Amino acid sequence: MSDPEFGEREYLCYRLLAELDEAAPNAISRSKFHKLSCLVARHLDAEFDHDAGLPRYWYVYGEVVDERTLEGEFYIAPSANHWPGRRYLPADDVCDWHFAVPDERKAVVDEAVDWAVERFASSNAEAIGKHFYRKHVPNEFVRTYNRLRERLERVDLDEQSTLGDFGMTDHSTRGFVVDSLERMVDTYPRDDYPEAYELFVEWHDTVELLVDADDPDYAAVEEFLDSFITMLSKVELRFHHRQHIPDERIRAWEDERLDAKETFAAKLTEKRRDLLDGRSGVPPDRPDREGPADSPGDASVSFSRRLDSFD
């Protein structure tokens, strides 16, 4: 290859991949690479007051590296052998001297990388993600929806078991979902995330219908949560929780923002219509929350009044 000169942000990622490749017993997944790169950047800032300029932002369930902003020839990402996705490796023809970074700054980055590798080389992405949520979650709303997602993933859909593994032995799955949704209402940062607020209200009401079924489909609740969080990420999260993202990338996100809202709004309308069609005595074009409390369309699990109290 020619003699490229990468910057400090690339050096951080390169050294991390090189050290993990030597120390980690398993292949490095995309998720592990992203989470640890962001942790190294945060450790540099917190412990050394050192900013390596790593482009990163919060998306869906964690912080990610904006790979499009990196000069990417210092690593390769071939298809993984044992899971659907890619594994990350340092490029064979790149060496430390290809990075135009002063030695004293390299030394600080090396120390932060050593900290991350020593602590997390043998950890999977899920364990690293749990550490991230304990230490670096943006706000309590994000923490709450992540906890709900984690528990929904672990529900045994055949037995619809309680969530005893999480100390919830005296709560049913339904009760846990209800409690989590109430917590989301309490913690939604409306001042920070105003663009997605009305969609959150409608999503919340629709999940209310899903949970109120005689035999709730928790896989559908999980899928609907994921679709909401993906929309929230495109509309709010990546704008508010980002570092070193160039203006052209932010302009591209702005172009995607309206489309993300419209697509999710259409999904909400379709889902709500399907659910209301299945409830006796409730016309599809009239939300059940507008009817009297004892009407057939009134959900036994209701949070709408709590949501309305935000106004």
mmCIF file of C-alpha atoms in Angstrom:
data_model
loop_
_atom_site.group_PDB
_atom_site.id
_atom_site.type_symbol
_atom_site.label_atom_id
_atom_site.label_comp_id
_atom_site.label_asym_id
_atom_site.label_seq_id
_atom_site.Cartn_x
_atom_site.Cartn_y
_atom_site.Cartn_z
ATOM 1 C CA MET A 1 0.000 0.000 0.000
ATOM 2 C CA SER A 2 1.011 3.651 -0.222
ATOM 3 C CA ASP A 3 2.161 5.442 2.911
ATOM 4 C CA PRO A 4 -1.041 6.778 4.500
ATOM 5 C CA GLU A 5 -0.955 9.077 7.474
ATOM 6 C CA PHE A 6 -3.813 8.462 9.839
ATOM 7 C CA GLY A 7 -4.770 10.632 12.791
ATOM 8 C CA GLU A 8 -5.164 10.053 16.496
ATOM 9 C CA ARG A 9 -8.731 8.799 16.333
ATOM 10 C CA GLU A 10 -7.614 6.096 13.891
ATOM 11 C CA TYR A 11 -4.624 5.317 16.093
ATOM 12 C CA LEU A 12 -6.945 4.676 19.056
ATOM 13 C CA CYS A 13 -8.997 2.172 17.066
ATOM 14 C CA TYR A 14 -5.964 0.545 15.456
ATOM 15 C CA ARG A 15 -4.149 -0.003 18.735
ATOM 16 C CA LEU A 16 -7.314 -1.378 20.309
ATOM 17 C CA LEU A 17 -7.807 -3.873 17.483
ATOM 18 C CA ALA A 18 -4.143 -4.868 17.529
ATOM 19 C CA GLU A 19 -4.118 -5.467 21.284
ATOM 20 C CA LEU A 20 -7.446 -7.308 21.248
ATOM 21 C CA ASP A 21 -6.298 -9.483 18.357
ATOM 22 C CA GLU A 22 -3.397 -10.642 20.517
ATOM 23 C CA ALA A 23 -5.248 -10.937 23.821
ATOM 24 C CA ALA A 24 -8.857 -11.875 23.059
ATOM 25 C CA PRO A 25 -9.731 -15.571 22.798
ATOM 26 C CA ASN A 26 -12.538 -14.938 20.304
ATOM 27 C CA ALA A 27 -12.993 -12.923 17.145
ATOM 28 C CA ILE A 28 -13.770 -9.230 17.612
ATOM 29 C CA SER A 29 -17.355 -8.423 16.664
ATOM 30 C CA ARG A 30 -18.503 -5.058 15.366
ATOM 31 C CA SER A 31 -20.415 -4.447 18.583
ATOM 32 C CA LYS A 32 -17.375 -5.182 20.756
ATOM 33 C CA PHE A 33 -15.145 -2.983 18.623
ATOM 34 C CA HIS A 34 -17.591 -0.076 18.836
ATOM 35 C CA LYS A 35 -18.270 -0.354 22.553
ATOM 36 C CA LEU A 36 -14.615 -0.657 23.549
ATOM 37 C CA SER A 37 -13.488 2.144 21.239
ATOM 38 C CA CYS A 38 -16.032 4.444 22.876
ATOM 39 C CA LEU A 39 -14.998 3.281 26.346
ATOM 40 C CA VAL A 40 -11.343 4.026 25.567
ATOM 41 C CA ALA A 41 -12.295 7.518 24.394
ATOM 42 C CA ARG A 42 -14.305 8.109 27.568
ATOM 43 C CA HIS A 43 -11.499 6.757 29.763
ATOM 44 C CA LEU A 44 -9.036 9.104 28.073
ATOM 45 C CA ASP A 45 -11.277 12.051 28.760
ATOM 46 C CA ALA A 46 -12.085 11.132 32.362
ATOM 47 C CA GLU A 47 -8.681 9.965 33.547
ATOM 48 C CA PHE A 48 -6.250 11.954 31.393
ATOM 49 C CA ASP A 49 -8.276 14.972 30.237
ATOM 50 C CA HIS A 50 -7.286 13.836 26.765
ATOM 51 C CA ASP A 51 -9.524 14.096 23.698
ATOM 52 C CA ALA A 52 -8.561 11.775 20.866
ATOM 53 C CA GLY A 53 -11.310 13.115 18.592
ATOM 54 C CA LEU A 54 -13.134 9.802 18.184
ATOM 55 C CA PRO A 55 -16.381 10.380 16.214
ATOM 56 C CA ARG A 56 -19.171 8.671 18.135
ATOM 57 C CA TYR A 57 -22.845 8.962 18.984
ATOM 58 C CA TRP A 58 -25.636 7.157 20.815
ATOM 59 C CA TYR A 59 -27.728 4.944 18.570
ATOM 60 C CA VAL A 60 -30.503 2.529 19.617
ATOM 61 C CA TYR A 61 -29.017 0.647 22.599
ATOM 62 C CA GLY A 62 -25.499 2.003 22.895
ATOM 63 C CA GLU A 63 -22.774 4.354 21.775
ATOM 64 C CA VAL A 64 -21.246 3.609 18.372
ATOM 65 C CA VAL A 65 -18.263 4.787 16.359
ATOM 66 C CA ASP A 66 -19.072 6.719 13.205
ATOM 67 C CA GLU A 67 -16.986 4.552 10.914
ATOM 68 C CA ARG A 68 -17.816 6.712 7.894
ATOM 69 C CA THR A 69 -15.834 9.547 9.467
ATOM 70 C CA LEU A 70 -12.713 7.434 10.014
ATOM 71 C CA GLU A 71 -9.975 6.925 7.453
ATOM 72 C CA GLY A 72 -10.839 3.258 7.237
ATOM 73 C CA GLU A 73 -7.864 1.575 5.584
ATOM 74 C CA PHE A 74 -6.197 0.775 8.913
ATOM 75 C CA TYR A 75 -8.587 -2.149 9.588
ATOM 76 C CA ILE A 76 -10.481 -4.852 7.743
ATOM 77 C CA ALA A 77 -13.898 -6.338 8.493
ATOM 78 C CA PRO A 78 -14.439 -9.668 6.723
ATOM 79 C CA SER A 79 -17.515 -11.793 7.269
ATOM 80 C CA ALA A 80 -17.505 -13.707 10.538
ATOM 81 C CA ASN A 81 -17.357 -17.495 10.502
ATOM 82 C CA HIS A 82 -19.702 -18.294 13.377
ATOM 83 C CA TRP A 83 -22.281 -15.504 13.494
ATOM 84 C CA PRO A 84 -24.108 -13.281 10.994
ATOM 85 C CA GLY A 85 -21.998 -10.171 10.825
ATOM 86 C CA ARG A 86 -18.392 -9.107 10.536
ATOM 87 C CA ARG A 87 -15.237 -9.497 12.581
ATOM 88 C CA TYR A 88 -12.762 -6.665 12.957
ATOM 89 C CA LEU A 89 -8.997 -6.924 12.506
ATOM 90 C CA PRO A 90 -6.083 -4.488 12.133
ATOM 91 C CA ALA A 91 -4.818 -4.324 8.561
ATOM 92 C CA ASP A 92 -1.654 -6.374 8.041
ATOM 93 C CA ASP A 93 0.142 -3.656 6.083
ATOM 94 C CA VAL A 94 -0.369 -0.854 8.608
ATOM 95 C CA CYS A 95 2.141 -0.076 11.362
ATOM 96 C CA ASP A 96 2.397 2.461 14.171
ATOM 97 C CA TRP A 97 4.497 4.843 12.070
ATOM 98 C CA HIS A 98 1.626 5.292 9.606
ATOM 99 C CA PHE A 99 -0.144 7.430 12.228
ATOM 100 C CA ALA A 100 0.790 11.114 12.336
ATOM 101 C CA VAL A 101 0.457 11.396 16.101
ATOM 102 C CA PRO A 102 3.123 12.765 18.500
ATOM 103 C CA ASP A 103 4.773 10.112 20.646
ATOM 104 C CA GLU A 104 3.524 11.617 23.903
ATOM 105 C CA ARG A 105 -0.080 11.453 22.688
ATOM 106 C CA LYS A 106 0.393 7.898 21.438
ATOM 107 C CA ALA A 107 1.652 6.959 24.898
ATOM 108 C CA VAL A 108 -1.511 8.255 26.568
ATOM 109 C CA VAL A 109 -3.742 6.430 24.085
ATOM 110 C CA ASP A 110 -1.711 3.254 24.600
ATOM 111 C CA GLU A 111 -2.282 3.459 28.341
ATOM 112 C CA ALA A 112 -6.048 3.790 27.895
ATOM 113 C CA VAL A 113 -6.104 0.919 25.403
ATOM 114 C CA ASP A 114 -4.133 -1.253 27.851
ATOM 115 C CA TRP A 115 -6.748 -0.473 30.520
ATOM 116 C CA ALA A 116 -9.602 -1.522 28.248
ATOM 117 C CA VAL A 117 -7.915 -4.696 26.984
ATOM 118 C CA GLU A 118 -6.876 -5.826 30.454
ATOM 119 C CA ARG A 119 -10.398 -5.329 31.752
ATOM 120 C CA PHE A 120 -12.583 -6.370 28.814
ATOM 121 C CA ALA A 121 -10.614 -8.535 26.356
ATOM 122 C CA SER A 122 -12.389 -11.702 27.474
ATOM 123 C CA SER A 123 -15.810 -10.064 27.871
ATOM 124 C CA ASN A 124 -18.510 -10.360 25.246
ATOM 125 C CA ALA A 125 -20.355 -7.365 23.828
ATOM 126 C CA GLU A 126 -23.317 -7.903 26.151
ATOM 127 C CA ALA A 127 -21.149 -7.695 29.279
ATOM 128 C CA ILE A 128 -19.385 -4.596 27.961
ATOM 129 C CA GLY A 129 -22.767 -3.063 27.209
ATOM 130 C CA LYS A 130 -23.916 -3.640 30.796
ATOM 131 C CA HIS A 131 -20.820 -1.841 32.053
ATOM 132 C CA PHE A 132 -21.561 1.001 29.649
ATOM 133 C CA TYR A 133 -25.096 1.373 30.978
ATOM 134 C CA ARG A 134 -23.908 1.391 34.575
ATOM 135 C CA LYS A 135 -21.383 4.146 33.926
ATOM 136 C CA HIS A 136 -22.281 6.163 30.852
ATOM 137 C CA VAL A 137 -26.008 6.011 30.059
ATOM 138 C CA PRO A 138 -27.209 9.430 28.767
ATOM 139 C CA ASN A 139 -30.275 9.659 31.012
ATOM 140 C CA GLU A 140 -32.733 7.605 33.039
ATOM 141 C CA PHE A 141 -35.179 7.265 30.146
ATOM 142 C CA VAL A 142 -32.549 5.475 28.039
ATOM 143 C CA ARG A 143 -31.660 3.293 31.027
ATOM 144 C CA THR A 144 -35.330 2.386 31.523
ATOM 145 C CA TYR A 145 -36.054 1.356 27.960
ATOM 146 C CA ASN A 146 -32.862 -0.693 27.842
ATOM 147 C CA ARG A 147 -33.880 -2.600 30.965
ATOM 148 C CA LEU A 148 -37.261 -3.308 29.410
ATOM 149 C CA ARG A 149 -35.621 -4.576 26.258
ATOM 150 C CA GLU A 150 -33.226 -6.822 28.194
ATOM 151 C CA ARG A 151 -36.078 -8.447 30.087
ATOM 152 C CA LEU A 152 -38.271 -8.890 27.030
ATOM 153 C CA GLU A 153 -35.392 -10.698 25.334
ATOM 154 C CA ARG A 154 -35.335 -13.181 28.192
ATOM 155 C CA VAL A 155 -39.025 -13.958 28.402
ATOM 156 C CA ASP A 156 -39.743 -17.600 27.641
ATOM 157 C CA LEU A 157 -42.475 -17.174 25.065
ATOM 158 C CA ASP A 158 -43.636 -20.759 25.387
ATOM 159 C CA GLU A 159 -44.136 -20.699 29.133
ATOM 160 C CA GLN A 160 -44.520 -16.907 29.489
ATOM 161 C CA SER A 161 -42.564 -17.267 32.681
ATOM 162 C CA THR A 162 -42.071 -14.624 35.324
ATOM 163 C CA LEU A 163 -38.770 -12.800 35.312
ATOM 164 C CA GLY A 164 -37.316 -14.461 38.379
ATOM 165 C CA ASP A 165 -33.774 -14.195 37.101
ATOM 166 C CA PHE A 166 -34.016 -10.481 37.731
ATOM 167 C CA GLY A 167 -35.530 -10.575 41.205
ATOM 168 C CA MET A 168 -39.042 -10.052 39.873
ATOM 169 C CA THR A 169 -40.534 -13.196 41.392
ATOM 170 C CA ASP A 170 -43.658 -11.440 42.642
ATOM 171 C CA HIS A 171 -44.311 -9.628 39.366
ATOM 172 C CA SER A 172 -45.769 -11.184 36.240
ATOM 173 C CA THR A 173 -44.278 -10.380 32.866
ATOM 174 C CA ARG A 174 -47.280 -8.172 32.229
ATOM 175 C CA GLY A 175 -46.724 -6.362 35.512
ATOM 176 C CA PHE A 176 -43.084 -5.782 34.736
ATOM 177 C CA VAL A 177 -43.878 -4.346 31.305
ATOM 178 C CA VAL A 178 -46.540 -2.086 32.833
ATOM 179 C CA ASP A 179 -44.127 -0.840 35.502
ATOM 180 C CA SER A 180 -41.448 -0.193 32.891
ATOM 181 C CA LEU A 181 -43.816 1.778 30.693
ATOM 182 C CA GLU A 182 -44.896 3.891 33.641
ATOM 183 C CA ARG A 183 -41.229 4.570 34.350
ATOM 184 C CA MET A 184 -40.721 5.621 30.728
ATOM 185 C CA VAL A 185 -43.562 8.115 31.135
ATOM 186 C CA ASP A 186 -41.978 9.496 34.278
ATOM 187 C CA THR A 187 -38.517 9.845 32.770
ATOM 188 C CA TYR A 188 -39.167 10.909 29.165
ATOM 189 C CA PRO A 189 -36.979 14.029 28.651
ATOM 190 C CA ARG A 190 -39.564 16.067 26.790
ATOM 191 C CA ASP A 191 -37.515 19.253 26.769
ATOM 192 C CA ASP A 192 -34.552 17.418 25.252
ATOM 193 C CA TYR A 193 -36.458 15.136 22.852
ATOM 194 C CA PRO A 194 -39.422 17.254 21.685
ATOM 195 C CA GLU A 195 -39.414 15.998 18.072
ATOM 196 C CA ALA A 196 -40.363 12.459 19.098
ATOM 197 C CA TYR A 197 -42.716 13.244 21.977
ATOM 198 C CA GLU A 198 -46.048 12.917 20.167
ATOM 199 C CA LEU A 199 -44.911 9.668 18.571
ATOM 200 C CA PHE A 200 -43.889 8.424 22.015
ATOM 201 C CA VAL A 201 -47.405 9.147 23.305
ATOM 202 C CA GLU A 202 -49.008 7.210 20.445
ATOM 203 C CA TRP A 203 -46.515 4.367 20.723
ATOM 204 C CA HIS A 204 -47.178 4.142 24.446
ATOM 205 C CA ASP A 205 -50.941 3.943 23.914
ATOM 206 C CA THR A 206 -50.443 1.236 21.292
ATOM 207 C CA VAL A 207 -48.241 -0.858 23.551
ATOM 208 C CA GLU A 208 -50.990 -0.469 26.133
ATOM 209 C CA LEU A 209 -53.312 -2.304 23.742
ATOM 210 C CA LEU A 210 -50.739 -5.039 23.137
ATOM 211 C CA VAL A 211 -50.238 -5.645 26.855
ATOM 212 C CA ASP A 212 -53.970 -5.566 27.586
ATOM 213 C CA ALA A 213 -54.662 -8.643 25.448
ATOM 214 C CA ASP A 214 -55.777 -11.791 27.258
ATOM 215 C CA ASP A 215 -52.614 -13.531 26.085
ATOM 216 C CA PRO A 216 -50.067 -10.770 25.347
ATOM 217 C CA ASP A 217 -47.577 -11.384 22.585
ATOM 218 C CA TYR A 218 -44.356 -10.243 24.249
ATOM 219 C CA ALA A 219 -42.337 -10.890 21.105
ATOM 220 C CA ALA A 220 -44.543 -8.280 19.403
ATOM 221 C CA VAL A 221 -43.970 -5.894 22.322
ATOM 222 C CA GLU A 222 -40.208 -6.373 21.953
ATOM 223 C CA GLU A 223 -40.330 -5.779 18.203
ATOM 224 C CA PHE A 224 -42.443 -2.676 18.681
ATOM 225 C CA LEU A 225 -40.035 -1.369 21.321
ATOM 226 C CA ASP A 226 -37.119 -1.868 18.929
ATOM 227 C CA SER A 227 -38.911 0.004 16.153
ATOM 228 C CA PHE A 228 -39.649 2.924 18.485
ATOM 229 C CA ILE A 229 -36.066 3.123 19.745
ATOM 230 C CA THR A 230 -34.736 3.029 16.178
ATOM 231 C CA MET A 231 -36.979 5.968 15.293
ATOM 232 C CA LEU A 232 -35.964 7.801 18.479
ATOM 233 C CA SER A 233 -32.305 7.298 17.586
ATOM 234 C CA LYS A 234 -32.732 8.794 14.119
ATOM 235 C CA VAL A 235 -34.875 11.686 15.318
ATOM 236 C CA GLU A 236 -33.309 12.560 18.693
ATOM 237 C CA LEU A 237 -30.554 10.464 20.253
ATOM 238 C CA ARG A 238 -27.758 10.808 17.728
ATOM 239 C CA PHE A 239 -28.246 14.577 17.591
ATOM 240 C CA HIS A 240 -28.099 15.121 21.346
ATOM 241 C CA HIS A 241 -25.457 12.564 22.373
ATOM 242 C CA ARG A 242 -22.565 12.880 19.914
ATOM 243 C CA GLN A 243 -18.895 13.781 19.781
ATOM 244 C CA HIS A 244 -16.791 14.882 16.804
ATOM 245 C CA ILE A 245 -19.409 14.247 14.126
ATOM 246 C CA PRO A 246 -18.682 16.391 11.031
ATOM 247 C CA ASP A 247 -21.258 18.826 9.705
ATOM 248 C CA GLU A 248 -21.892 16.874 6.516
ATOM 249 C CA ARG A 249 -22.925 13.821 8.511
ATOM 250 C CA ILE A 250 -25.287 15.884 10.658
ATOM 251 C CA ARG A 251 -26.842 17.371 7.515
ATOM 252 C CA ALA A 252 -27.430 13.845 6.220
ATOM 253 C CA TRP A 253 -29.101 12.935 9.511
ATOM 254 C CA GLU A 254 -31.314 16.001 9.213
ATOM 255 C CA ASP A 255 -32.426 14.803 5.795
ATOM 256 C CA GLU A 256 -33.378 11.419 7.301
ATOM 257 C CA ARG A 257 -35.203 12.850 10.302
ATOM 258 C CA LEU A 258 -38.594 13.606 8.720
ATOM 259 C CA ASP A 259 -38.650 10.319 6.818
ATOM 260 C CA ALA A 260 -37.982 8.399 10.039
ATOM 261 C CA LYS A 261 -40.890 10.146 11.754
ATOM 262 C CA GLU A 262 -43.288 9.606 8.862
ATOM 263 C CA THR A 263 -42.354 5.949 8.464
ATOM 264 C CA PHE A 264 -42.862 5.246 12.150
ATOM 265 C CA ALA A 265 -46.130 7.212 12.254
ATOM 266 C CA ALA A 266 -47.457 5.032 9.437
ATOM 267 C CA LYS A 267 -46.380 1.910 11.320
ATOM 268 C CA LEU A 268 -48.169 3.171 14.422
ATOM 269 C CA THR A 269 -51.375 3.829 12.496
ATOM 270 C CA GLU A 270 -51.340 0.370 10.947
ATOM 271 C CA LYS A 271 -50.585 -1.399 14.223
ATOM 272 C CA ARG A 272 -53.219 0.530 16.134
ATOM 273 C CA ARG A 273 -55.836 -0.148 13.461
ATOM 274 C CA ASP A 274 -55.076 -3.872 13.554
ATOM 275 C CA LEU A 275 -55.332 -3.966 17.331
ATOM 276 C CA LEU A 276 -58.541 -1.952 17.514
ATOM 277 C CA ASP A 277 -60.122 -4.061 14.781
ATOM 278 C CA GLY A 278 -59.675 -7.023 17.097
ATOM 279 C CA ARG A 279 -61.467 -5.382 20.020
ATOM 280 C CA SER A 280 -65.249 -5.690 20.043
ATOM 281 C CA GLY A 281 -67.243 -2.494 19.877
ATOM 282 C CA VAL A 282 -64.320 -0.183 19.098
ATOM 283 C CA PRO A 283 -64.389 1.512 15.680
ATOM 284 C CA PRO A 284 -60.925 1.496 14.073
ATOM 285 C CA ASP A 285 -60.955 5.274 13.608
ATOM 286 C CA ARG A 286 -61.612 6.127 17.251
ATOM 287 C CA PRO A 287 -58.926 5.629 19.903
ATOM 288 C CA ASP A 288 -60.354 3.735 22.867
ATOM 289 C CA ARG A 289 -58.917 6.251 25.340
ATOM 290 C CA GLU A 290 -61.633 8.696 24.180
ATOM 291 C CA GLY A 291 -64.476 6.433 25.304
ATOM 292 C CA PRO A 292 -66.004 6.083 28.775
ATOM 293 C CA ALA A 293 -64.048 4.160 31.370
ATOM 294 C CA ASP A 294 -66.379 1.177 31.296
ATOM 295 C CA SER A 295 -66.572 0.873 27.517
ATOM 296 C CA PRO A 296 -65.282 -2.317 25.848
ATOM 297 C CA GLY A 297 -62.474 -0.295 24.282
ATOM 298 C CA ASP A 298 -61.055 0.938 27.577
ATOM 299 C CA ALA A 299 -57.796 -0.881 28.340
ATOM 300 C CA SER A 300 -57.443 -2.339 31.810
ATOM 301 C CA VAL A 301 -53.844 -1.146 31.776
ATOM 302 C CA SER A 302 -54.010 2.603 31.159
ATOM 303 C CA PHE A 303 -51.291 5.221 31.195
ATOM 304 C CA SER A 304 -52.919 7.829 28.946
ATOM 305 C CA ARG A 305 -53.869 10.117 31.811
ATOM 306 C CA ARG A 306 -50.243 10.145 32.970
ATOM 307 C CA LEU A 307 -49.126 11.063 29.472
ATOM 308 C CA ASP A 308 -51.766 13.775 29.145
ATOM 309 C CA SER A 309 -50.535 15.282 32.422
ATOM 310 C CA PHE A 310 -47.308 16.240 30.605
ATOM 311 C CA ASP A 311 -49.177 18.923 28.642
#
